[in-house]
PDB file of C-alpha atoms in Angstrom:
ATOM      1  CA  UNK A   1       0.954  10.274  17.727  1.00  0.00           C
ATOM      2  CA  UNK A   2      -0.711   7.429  15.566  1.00  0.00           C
ATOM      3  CA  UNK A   3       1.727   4.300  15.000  1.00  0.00           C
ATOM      4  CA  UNK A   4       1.892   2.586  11.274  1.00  0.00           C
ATOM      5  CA  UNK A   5       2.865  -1.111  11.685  1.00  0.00           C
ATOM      6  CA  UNK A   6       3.584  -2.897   8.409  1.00  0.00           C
ATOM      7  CA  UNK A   7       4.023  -6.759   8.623  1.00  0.00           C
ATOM      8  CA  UNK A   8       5.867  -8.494   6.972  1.00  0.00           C
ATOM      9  CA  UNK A   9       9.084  -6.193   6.598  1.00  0.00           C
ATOM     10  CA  UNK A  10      10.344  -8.399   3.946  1.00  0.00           C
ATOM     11  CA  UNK A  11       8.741 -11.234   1.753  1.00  0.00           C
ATOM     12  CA  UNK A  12      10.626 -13.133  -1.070  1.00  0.00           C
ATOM     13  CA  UNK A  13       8.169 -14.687  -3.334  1.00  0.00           C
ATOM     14  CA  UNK A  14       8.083 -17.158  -6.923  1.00  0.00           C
ATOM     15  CA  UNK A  15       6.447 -15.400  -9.727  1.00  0.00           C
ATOM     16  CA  UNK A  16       2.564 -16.410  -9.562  1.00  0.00           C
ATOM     17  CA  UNK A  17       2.617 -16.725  -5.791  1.00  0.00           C
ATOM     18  CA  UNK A  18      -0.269 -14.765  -4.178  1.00  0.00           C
ATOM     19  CA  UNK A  19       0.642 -12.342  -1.274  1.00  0.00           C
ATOM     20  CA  UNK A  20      -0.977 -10.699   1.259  1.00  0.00           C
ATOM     21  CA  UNK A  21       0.361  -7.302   3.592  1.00  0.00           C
ATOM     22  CA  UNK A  22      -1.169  -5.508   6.394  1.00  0.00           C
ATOM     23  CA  UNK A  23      -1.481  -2.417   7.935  1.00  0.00           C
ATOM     24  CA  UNK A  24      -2.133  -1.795  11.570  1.00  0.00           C
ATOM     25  CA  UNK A  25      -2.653   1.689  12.664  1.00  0.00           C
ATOM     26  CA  UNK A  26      -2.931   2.666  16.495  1.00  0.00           C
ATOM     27  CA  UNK A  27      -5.799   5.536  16.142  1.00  0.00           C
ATOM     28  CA  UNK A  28      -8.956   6.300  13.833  1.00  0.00           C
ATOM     29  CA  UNK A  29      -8.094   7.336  10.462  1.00  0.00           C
ATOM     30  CA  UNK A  30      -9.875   9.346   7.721  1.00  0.00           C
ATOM     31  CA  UNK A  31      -7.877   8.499   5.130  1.00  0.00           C
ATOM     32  CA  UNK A  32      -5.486   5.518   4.250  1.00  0.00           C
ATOM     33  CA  UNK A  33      -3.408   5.121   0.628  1.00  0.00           C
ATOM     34  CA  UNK A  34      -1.054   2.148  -0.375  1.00  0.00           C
ATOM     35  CA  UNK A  35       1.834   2.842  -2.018  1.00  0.00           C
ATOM     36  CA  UNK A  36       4.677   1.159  -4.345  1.00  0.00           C
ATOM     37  CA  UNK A  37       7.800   2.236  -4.778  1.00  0.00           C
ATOM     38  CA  UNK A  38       9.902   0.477  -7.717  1.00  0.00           C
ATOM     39  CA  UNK A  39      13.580   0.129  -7.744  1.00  0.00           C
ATOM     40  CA  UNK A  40      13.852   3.570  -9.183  1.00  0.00           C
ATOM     41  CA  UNK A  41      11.905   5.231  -6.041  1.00  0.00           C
ATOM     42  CA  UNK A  42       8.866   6.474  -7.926  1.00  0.00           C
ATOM     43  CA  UNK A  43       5.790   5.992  -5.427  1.00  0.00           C
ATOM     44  CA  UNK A  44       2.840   5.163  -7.279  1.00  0.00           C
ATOM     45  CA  UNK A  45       0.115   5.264  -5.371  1.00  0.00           C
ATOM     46  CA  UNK A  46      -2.155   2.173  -5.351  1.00  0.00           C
ATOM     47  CA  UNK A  47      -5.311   2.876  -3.727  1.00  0.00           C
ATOM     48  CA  UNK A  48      -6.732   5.771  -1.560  1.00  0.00           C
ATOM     49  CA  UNK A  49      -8.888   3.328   0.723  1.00  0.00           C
ATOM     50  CA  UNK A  50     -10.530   4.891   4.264  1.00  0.00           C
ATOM     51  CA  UNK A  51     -12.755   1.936   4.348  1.00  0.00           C
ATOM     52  CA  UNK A  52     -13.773  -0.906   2.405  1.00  0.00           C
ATOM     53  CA  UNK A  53     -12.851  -2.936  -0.321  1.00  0.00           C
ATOM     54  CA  UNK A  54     -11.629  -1.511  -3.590  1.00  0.00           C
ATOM     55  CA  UNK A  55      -9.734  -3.912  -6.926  1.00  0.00           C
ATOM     56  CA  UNK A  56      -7.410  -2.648  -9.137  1.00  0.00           C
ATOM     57  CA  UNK A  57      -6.405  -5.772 -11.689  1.00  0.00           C
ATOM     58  CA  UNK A  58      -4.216  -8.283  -9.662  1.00  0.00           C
ATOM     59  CA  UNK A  59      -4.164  -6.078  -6.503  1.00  0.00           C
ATOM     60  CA  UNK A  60      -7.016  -5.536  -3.997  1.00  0.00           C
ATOM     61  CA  UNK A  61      -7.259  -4.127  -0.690  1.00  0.00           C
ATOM     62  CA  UNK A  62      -9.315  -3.883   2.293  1.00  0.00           C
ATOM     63  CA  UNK A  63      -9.721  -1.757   5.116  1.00  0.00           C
ATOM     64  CA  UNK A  64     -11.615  -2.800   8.663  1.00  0.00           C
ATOM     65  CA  UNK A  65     -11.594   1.059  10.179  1.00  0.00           C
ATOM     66  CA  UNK A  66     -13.204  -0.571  13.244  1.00  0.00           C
ATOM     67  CA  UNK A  67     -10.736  -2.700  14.343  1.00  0.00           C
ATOM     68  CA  UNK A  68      -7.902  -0.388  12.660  1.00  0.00           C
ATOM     69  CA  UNK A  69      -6.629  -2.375   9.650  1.00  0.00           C
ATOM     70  CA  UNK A  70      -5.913  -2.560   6.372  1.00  0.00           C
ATOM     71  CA  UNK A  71      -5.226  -5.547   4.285  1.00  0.00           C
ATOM     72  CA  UNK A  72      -3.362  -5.250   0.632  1.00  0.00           C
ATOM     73  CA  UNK A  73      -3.804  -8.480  -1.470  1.00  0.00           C
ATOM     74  CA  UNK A  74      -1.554  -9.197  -4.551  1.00  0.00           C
ATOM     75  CA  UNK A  75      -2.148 -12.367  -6.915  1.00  0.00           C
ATOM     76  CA  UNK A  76      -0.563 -13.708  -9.660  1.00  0.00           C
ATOM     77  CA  UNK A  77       2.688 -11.915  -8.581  1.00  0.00           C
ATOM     78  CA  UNK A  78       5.369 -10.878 -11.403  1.00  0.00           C
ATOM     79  CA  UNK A  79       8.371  -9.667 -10.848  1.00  0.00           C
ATOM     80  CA  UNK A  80       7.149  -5.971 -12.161  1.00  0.00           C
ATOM     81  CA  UNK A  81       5.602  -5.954  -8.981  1.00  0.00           C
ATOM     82  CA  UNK A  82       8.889  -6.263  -6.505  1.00  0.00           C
ATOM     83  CA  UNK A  83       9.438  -3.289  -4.629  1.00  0.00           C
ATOM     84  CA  UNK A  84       8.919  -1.508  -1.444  1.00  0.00           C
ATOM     85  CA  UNK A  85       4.877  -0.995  -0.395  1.00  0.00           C
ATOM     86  CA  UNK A  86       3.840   1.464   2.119  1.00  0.00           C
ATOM     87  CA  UNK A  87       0.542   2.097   3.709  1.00  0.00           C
ATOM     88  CA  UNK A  88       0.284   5.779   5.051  1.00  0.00           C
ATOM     89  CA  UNK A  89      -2.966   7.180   7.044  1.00  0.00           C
ATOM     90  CA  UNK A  90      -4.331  10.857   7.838  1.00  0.00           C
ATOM     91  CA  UNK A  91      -5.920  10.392  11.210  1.00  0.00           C
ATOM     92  CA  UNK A  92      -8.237  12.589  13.724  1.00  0.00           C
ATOM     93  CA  UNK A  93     -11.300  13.552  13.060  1.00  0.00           C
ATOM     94  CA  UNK A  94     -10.420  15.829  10.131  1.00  0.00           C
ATOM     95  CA  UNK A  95      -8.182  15.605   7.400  1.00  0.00           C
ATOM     96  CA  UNK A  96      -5.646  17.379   8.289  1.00  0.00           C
ATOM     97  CA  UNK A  97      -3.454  16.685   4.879  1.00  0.00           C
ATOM     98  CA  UNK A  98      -0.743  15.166   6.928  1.00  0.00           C
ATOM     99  CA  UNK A  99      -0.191  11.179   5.832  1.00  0.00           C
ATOM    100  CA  UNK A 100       1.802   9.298   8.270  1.00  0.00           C
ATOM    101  CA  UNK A 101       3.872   6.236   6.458  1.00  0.00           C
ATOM    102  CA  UNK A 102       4.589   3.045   7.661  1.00  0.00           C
ATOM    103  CA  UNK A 103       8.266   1.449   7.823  1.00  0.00           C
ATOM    104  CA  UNK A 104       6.934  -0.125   4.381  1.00  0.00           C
ATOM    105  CA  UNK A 105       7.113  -4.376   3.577  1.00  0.00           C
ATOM    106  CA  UNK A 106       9.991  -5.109   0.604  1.00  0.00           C
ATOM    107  CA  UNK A 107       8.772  -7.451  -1.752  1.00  0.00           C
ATOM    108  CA  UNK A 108      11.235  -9.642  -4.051  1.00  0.00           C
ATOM    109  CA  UNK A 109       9.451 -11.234  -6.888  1.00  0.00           C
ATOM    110  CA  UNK A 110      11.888 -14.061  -8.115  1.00  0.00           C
ATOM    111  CA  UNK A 111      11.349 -15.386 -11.954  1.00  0.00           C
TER     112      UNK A 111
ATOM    113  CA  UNK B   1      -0.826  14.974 -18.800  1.00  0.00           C
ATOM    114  CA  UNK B   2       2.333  15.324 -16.896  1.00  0.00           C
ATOM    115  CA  UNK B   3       2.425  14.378 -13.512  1.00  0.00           C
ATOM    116  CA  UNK B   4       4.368  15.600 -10.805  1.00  0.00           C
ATOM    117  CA  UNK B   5       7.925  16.650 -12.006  1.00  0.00           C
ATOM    118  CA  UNK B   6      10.704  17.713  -9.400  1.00  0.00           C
ATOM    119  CA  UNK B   7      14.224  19.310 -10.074  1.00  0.00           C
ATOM    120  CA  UNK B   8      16.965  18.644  -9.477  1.00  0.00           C
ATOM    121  CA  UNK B   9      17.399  14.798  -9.931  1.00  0.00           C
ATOM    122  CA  UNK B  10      20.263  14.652  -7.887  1.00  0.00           C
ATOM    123  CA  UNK B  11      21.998  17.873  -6.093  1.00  0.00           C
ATOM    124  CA  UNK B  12      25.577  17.641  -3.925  1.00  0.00           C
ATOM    125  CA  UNK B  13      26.237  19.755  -1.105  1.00  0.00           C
ATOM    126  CA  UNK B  14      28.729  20.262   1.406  1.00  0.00           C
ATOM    127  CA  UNK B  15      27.564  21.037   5.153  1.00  0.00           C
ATOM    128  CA  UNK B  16      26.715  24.438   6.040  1.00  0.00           C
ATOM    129  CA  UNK B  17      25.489  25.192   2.661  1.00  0.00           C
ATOM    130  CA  UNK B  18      21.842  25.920   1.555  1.00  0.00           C
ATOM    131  CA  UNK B  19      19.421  24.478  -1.391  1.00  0.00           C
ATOM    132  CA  UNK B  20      16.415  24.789  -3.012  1.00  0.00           C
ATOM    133  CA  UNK B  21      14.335  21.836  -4.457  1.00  0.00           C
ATOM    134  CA  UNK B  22      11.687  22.773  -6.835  1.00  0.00           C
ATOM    135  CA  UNK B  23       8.199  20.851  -7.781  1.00  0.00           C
ATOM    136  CA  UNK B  24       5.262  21.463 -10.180  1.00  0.00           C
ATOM    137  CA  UNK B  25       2.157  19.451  -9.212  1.00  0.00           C
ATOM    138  CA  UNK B  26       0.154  17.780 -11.454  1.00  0.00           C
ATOM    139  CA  UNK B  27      -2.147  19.493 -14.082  1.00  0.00           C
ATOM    140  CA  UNK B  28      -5.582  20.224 -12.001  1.00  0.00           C
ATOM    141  CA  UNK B  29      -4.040  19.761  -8.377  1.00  0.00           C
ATOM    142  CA  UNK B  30      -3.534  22.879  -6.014  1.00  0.00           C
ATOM    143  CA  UNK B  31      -1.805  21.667  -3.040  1.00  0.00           C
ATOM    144  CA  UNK B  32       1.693  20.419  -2.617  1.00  0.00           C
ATOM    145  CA  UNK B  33       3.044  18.441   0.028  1.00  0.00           C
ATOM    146  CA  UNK B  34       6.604  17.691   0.485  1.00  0.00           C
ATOM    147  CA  UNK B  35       8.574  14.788   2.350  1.00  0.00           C
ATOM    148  CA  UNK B  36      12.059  13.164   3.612  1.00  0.00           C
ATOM    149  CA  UNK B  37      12.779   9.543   2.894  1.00  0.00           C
ATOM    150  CA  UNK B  38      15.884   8.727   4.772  1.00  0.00           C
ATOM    151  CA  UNK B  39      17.299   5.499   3.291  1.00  0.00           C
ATOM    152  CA  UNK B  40      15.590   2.470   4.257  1.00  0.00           C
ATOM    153  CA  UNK B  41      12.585   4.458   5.924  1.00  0.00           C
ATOM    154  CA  UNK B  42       8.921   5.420   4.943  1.00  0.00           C
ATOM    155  CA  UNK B  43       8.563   8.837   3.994  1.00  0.00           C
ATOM    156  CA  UNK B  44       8.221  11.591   6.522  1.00  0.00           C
ATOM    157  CA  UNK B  45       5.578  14.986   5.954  1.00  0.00           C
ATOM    158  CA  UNK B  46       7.620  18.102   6.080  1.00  0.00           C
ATOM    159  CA  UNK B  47       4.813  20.274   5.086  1.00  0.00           C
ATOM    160  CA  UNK B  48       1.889  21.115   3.013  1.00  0.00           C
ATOM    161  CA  UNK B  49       0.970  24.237   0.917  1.00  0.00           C
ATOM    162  CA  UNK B  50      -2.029  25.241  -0.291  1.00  0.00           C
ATOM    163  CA  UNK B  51      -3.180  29.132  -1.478  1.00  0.00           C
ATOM    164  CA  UNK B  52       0.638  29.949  -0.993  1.00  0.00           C
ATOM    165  CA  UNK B  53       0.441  29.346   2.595  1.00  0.00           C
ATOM    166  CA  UNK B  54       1.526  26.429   4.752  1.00  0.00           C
ATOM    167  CA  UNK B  55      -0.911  24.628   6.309  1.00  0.00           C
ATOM    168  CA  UNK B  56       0.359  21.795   7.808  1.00  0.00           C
ATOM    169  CA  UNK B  57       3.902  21.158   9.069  1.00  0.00           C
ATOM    170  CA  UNK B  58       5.711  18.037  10.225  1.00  0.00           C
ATOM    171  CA  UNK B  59       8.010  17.553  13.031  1.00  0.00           C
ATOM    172  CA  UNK B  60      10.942  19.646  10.988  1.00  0.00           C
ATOM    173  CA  UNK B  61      12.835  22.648  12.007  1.00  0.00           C
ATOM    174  CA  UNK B  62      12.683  26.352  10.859  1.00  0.00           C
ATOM    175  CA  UNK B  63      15.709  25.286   8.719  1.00  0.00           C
ATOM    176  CA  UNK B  64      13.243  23.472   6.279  1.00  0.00           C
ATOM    177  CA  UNK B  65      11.396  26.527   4.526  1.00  0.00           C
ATOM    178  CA  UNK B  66       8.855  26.953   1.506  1.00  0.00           C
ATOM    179  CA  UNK B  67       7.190  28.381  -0.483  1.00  0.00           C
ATOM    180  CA  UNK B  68       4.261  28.350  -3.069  1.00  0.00           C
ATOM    181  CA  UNK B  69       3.910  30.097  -6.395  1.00  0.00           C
ATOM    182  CA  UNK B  70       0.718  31.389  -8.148  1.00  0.00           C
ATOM    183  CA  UNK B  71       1.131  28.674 -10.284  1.00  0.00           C
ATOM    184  CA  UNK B  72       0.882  25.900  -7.773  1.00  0.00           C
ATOM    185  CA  UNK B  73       4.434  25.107  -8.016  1.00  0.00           C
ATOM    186  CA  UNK B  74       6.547  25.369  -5.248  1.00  0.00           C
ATOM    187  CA  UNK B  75      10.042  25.044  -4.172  1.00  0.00           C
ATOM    188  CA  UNK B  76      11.362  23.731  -0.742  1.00  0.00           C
ATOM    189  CA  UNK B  77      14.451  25.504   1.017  1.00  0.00           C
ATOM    190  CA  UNK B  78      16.837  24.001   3.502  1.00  0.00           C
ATOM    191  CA  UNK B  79      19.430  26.361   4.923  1.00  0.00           C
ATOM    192  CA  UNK B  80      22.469  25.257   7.355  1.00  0.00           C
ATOM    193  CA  UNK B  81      22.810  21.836   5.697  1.00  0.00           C
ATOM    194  CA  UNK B  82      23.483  18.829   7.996  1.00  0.00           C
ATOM    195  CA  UNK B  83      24.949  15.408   7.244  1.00  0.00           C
ATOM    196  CA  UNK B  84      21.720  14.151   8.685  1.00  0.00           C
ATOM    197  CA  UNK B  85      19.631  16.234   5.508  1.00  0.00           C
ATOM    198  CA  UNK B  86      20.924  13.674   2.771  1.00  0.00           C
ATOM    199  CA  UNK B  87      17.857  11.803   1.759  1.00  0.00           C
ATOM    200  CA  UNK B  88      15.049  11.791  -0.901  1.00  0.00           C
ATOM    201  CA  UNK B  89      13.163  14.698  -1.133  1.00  0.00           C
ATOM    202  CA  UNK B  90       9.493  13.839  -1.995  1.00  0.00           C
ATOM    203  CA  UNK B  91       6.946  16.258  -3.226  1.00  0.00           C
ATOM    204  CA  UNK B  92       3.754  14.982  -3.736  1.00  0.00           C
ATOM    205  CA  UNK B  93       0.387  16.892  -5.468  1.00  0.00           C
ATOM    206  CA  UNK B  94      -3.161  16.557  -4.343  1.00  0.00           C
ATOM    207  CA  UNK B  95      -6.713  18.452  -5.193  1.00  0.00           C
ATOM    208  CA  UNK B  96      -8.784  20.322  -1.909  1.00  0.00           C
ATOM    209  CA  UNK B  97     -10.442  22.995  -3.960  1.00  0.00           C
ATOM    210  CA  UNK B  98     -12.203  25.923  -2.356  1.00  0.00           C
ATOM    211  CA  UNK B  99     -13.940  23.960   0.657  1.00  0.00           C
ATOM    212  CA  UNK B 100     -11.945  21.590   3.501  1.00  0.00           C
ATOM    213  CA  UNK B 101     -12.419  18.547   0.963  1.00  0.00           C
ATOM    214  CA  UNK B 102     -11.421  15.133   1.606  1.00  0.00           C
ATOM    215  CA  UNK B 103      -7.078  14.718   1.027  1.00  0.00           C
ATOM    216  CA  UNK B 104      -7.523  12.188  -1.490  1.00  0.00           C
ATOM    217  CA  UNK B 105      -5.107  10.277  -3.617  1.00  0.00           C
ATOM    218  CA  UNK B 106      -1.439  11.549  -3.283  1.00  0.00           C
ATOM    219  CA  UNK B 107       0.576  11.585  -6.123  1.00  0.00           C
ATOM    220  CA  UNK B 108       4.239  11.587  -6.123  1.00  0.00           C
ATOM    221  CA  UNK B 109       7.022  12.827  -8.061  1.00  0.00           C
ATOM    222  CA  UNK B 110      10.292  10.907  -8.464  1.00  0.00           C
ATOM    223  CA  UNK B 111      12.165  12.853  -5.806  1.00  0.00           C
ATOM    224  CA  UNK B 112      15.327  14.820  -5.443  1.00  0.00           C
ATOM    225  CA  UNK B 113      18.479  12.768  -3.826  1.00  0.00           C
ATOM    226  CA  UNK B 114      20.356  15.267  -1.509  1.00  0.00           C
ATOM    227  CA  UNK B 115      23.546  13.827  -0.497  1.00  0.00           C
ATOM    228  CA  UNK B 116      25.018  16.148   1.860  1.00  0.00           C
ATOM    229  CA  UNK B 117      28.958  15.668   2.300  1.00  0.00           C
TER     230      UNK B 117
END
């Protein structure tokens, strides 16, 4: 099946520090969502992102389907922000509703 | 507009046993997906419901059961509890409609933590 790498597993940063985590993913995809979950272990789900480049505030992200990557860019970092992130992908050539998760990257936002 | 709400918060059960997790989706969405985070992991896909049938199933045994309501809601049933089942239980709401549309954004309730003893 299709392999979710997530680099880096962990990443301590200041507050204001800018951040960036990637996503590799082994096959084609139809459909690839970021994810945070907080302390408390909501997910909240940051972007729904096949392809392109989408900004939501501080965060942005960017997916390169062709070479099977996705990029997830925070700046400004607060410590609101620390948590676990997960990229996740639906892949084949149909949705098929299934999303396959990464190990995730832990961010520590220190004040 | 409430989003997706899951009971119990917490359950304890002893091995052997059977439960039953329960999940309404969020207003407007008609298909429920639920999944295992073991500690420290990314979430795994159990399965997916959608017109009170499951559509999709993950790499989980016929212990893991469910079912969908009229409603949308839908519960998820494990029977013959192993030590190996504690973990968050995820259910997470999405919109197809009538056609094979696009999965798009997932979103998530704030899970049920099995601990299994």
């Amino acid at each position: 099946g299709i392999q979710v790498e997530q680099s880096p597993p962990d990443l301590i940063l200041q507050e204001g520090a800018n951040s960036t985590l990637r996503c590799n993913f082994s096959d084609s995809v139809n459909n690839l969502q970021w994810f945070h979950q907080n302390p408390w272990g909501q997910l909240i789900n940051l972007f729904y992102i096949p392809s392109g480049t989408k900004q939501n505030g501080r965060l942005s992200a960017t997916t390169v389907a062709t070479e099977r990557y996705s990029l997830l860019y925070i700046s400004s970092s607060q410590t609101t922000d620390s948590g676990v992130y997960f990229c996740a992908v639906d892949h084949g050539s149909s949705n098929t509703g299934k999303l396959i998760f990464g190990q995730g990257t832990t961010l520590q936002v220190k004040p | 507009d409430a989003g997706v709400t899951q009971s119990p918060t917490h359950l304890i059960k002893t091995r052997g046993q059977q439960v039953t997790l329960r999940c309404s989706p969020k207003s407007g969405h008609d298909t429920v997906s639920w999944y295992q985070q073991a500690l420290g992991q990314g979430p795994q896909f159990i399965f997916q419901y959608y017109e009170e049938e499951e559509r999709q199933r993950g790499n989980f045994p016929d212990r893991f059961s469910g079912h969908q309501f009229p409603n949308y809601s839908s519960e998820l049933n494990v029977n013959a509890l192993l030590l190996g089942d504690s973990a968050l239980y995820l259910c997470a709401s999405s919109f197809r409609g009538t056609g094979f549309s696009p999965n798009e954004k997932l979103f998530f309730g704030s899970g049920t933590q099995l601990s299994v003893l």
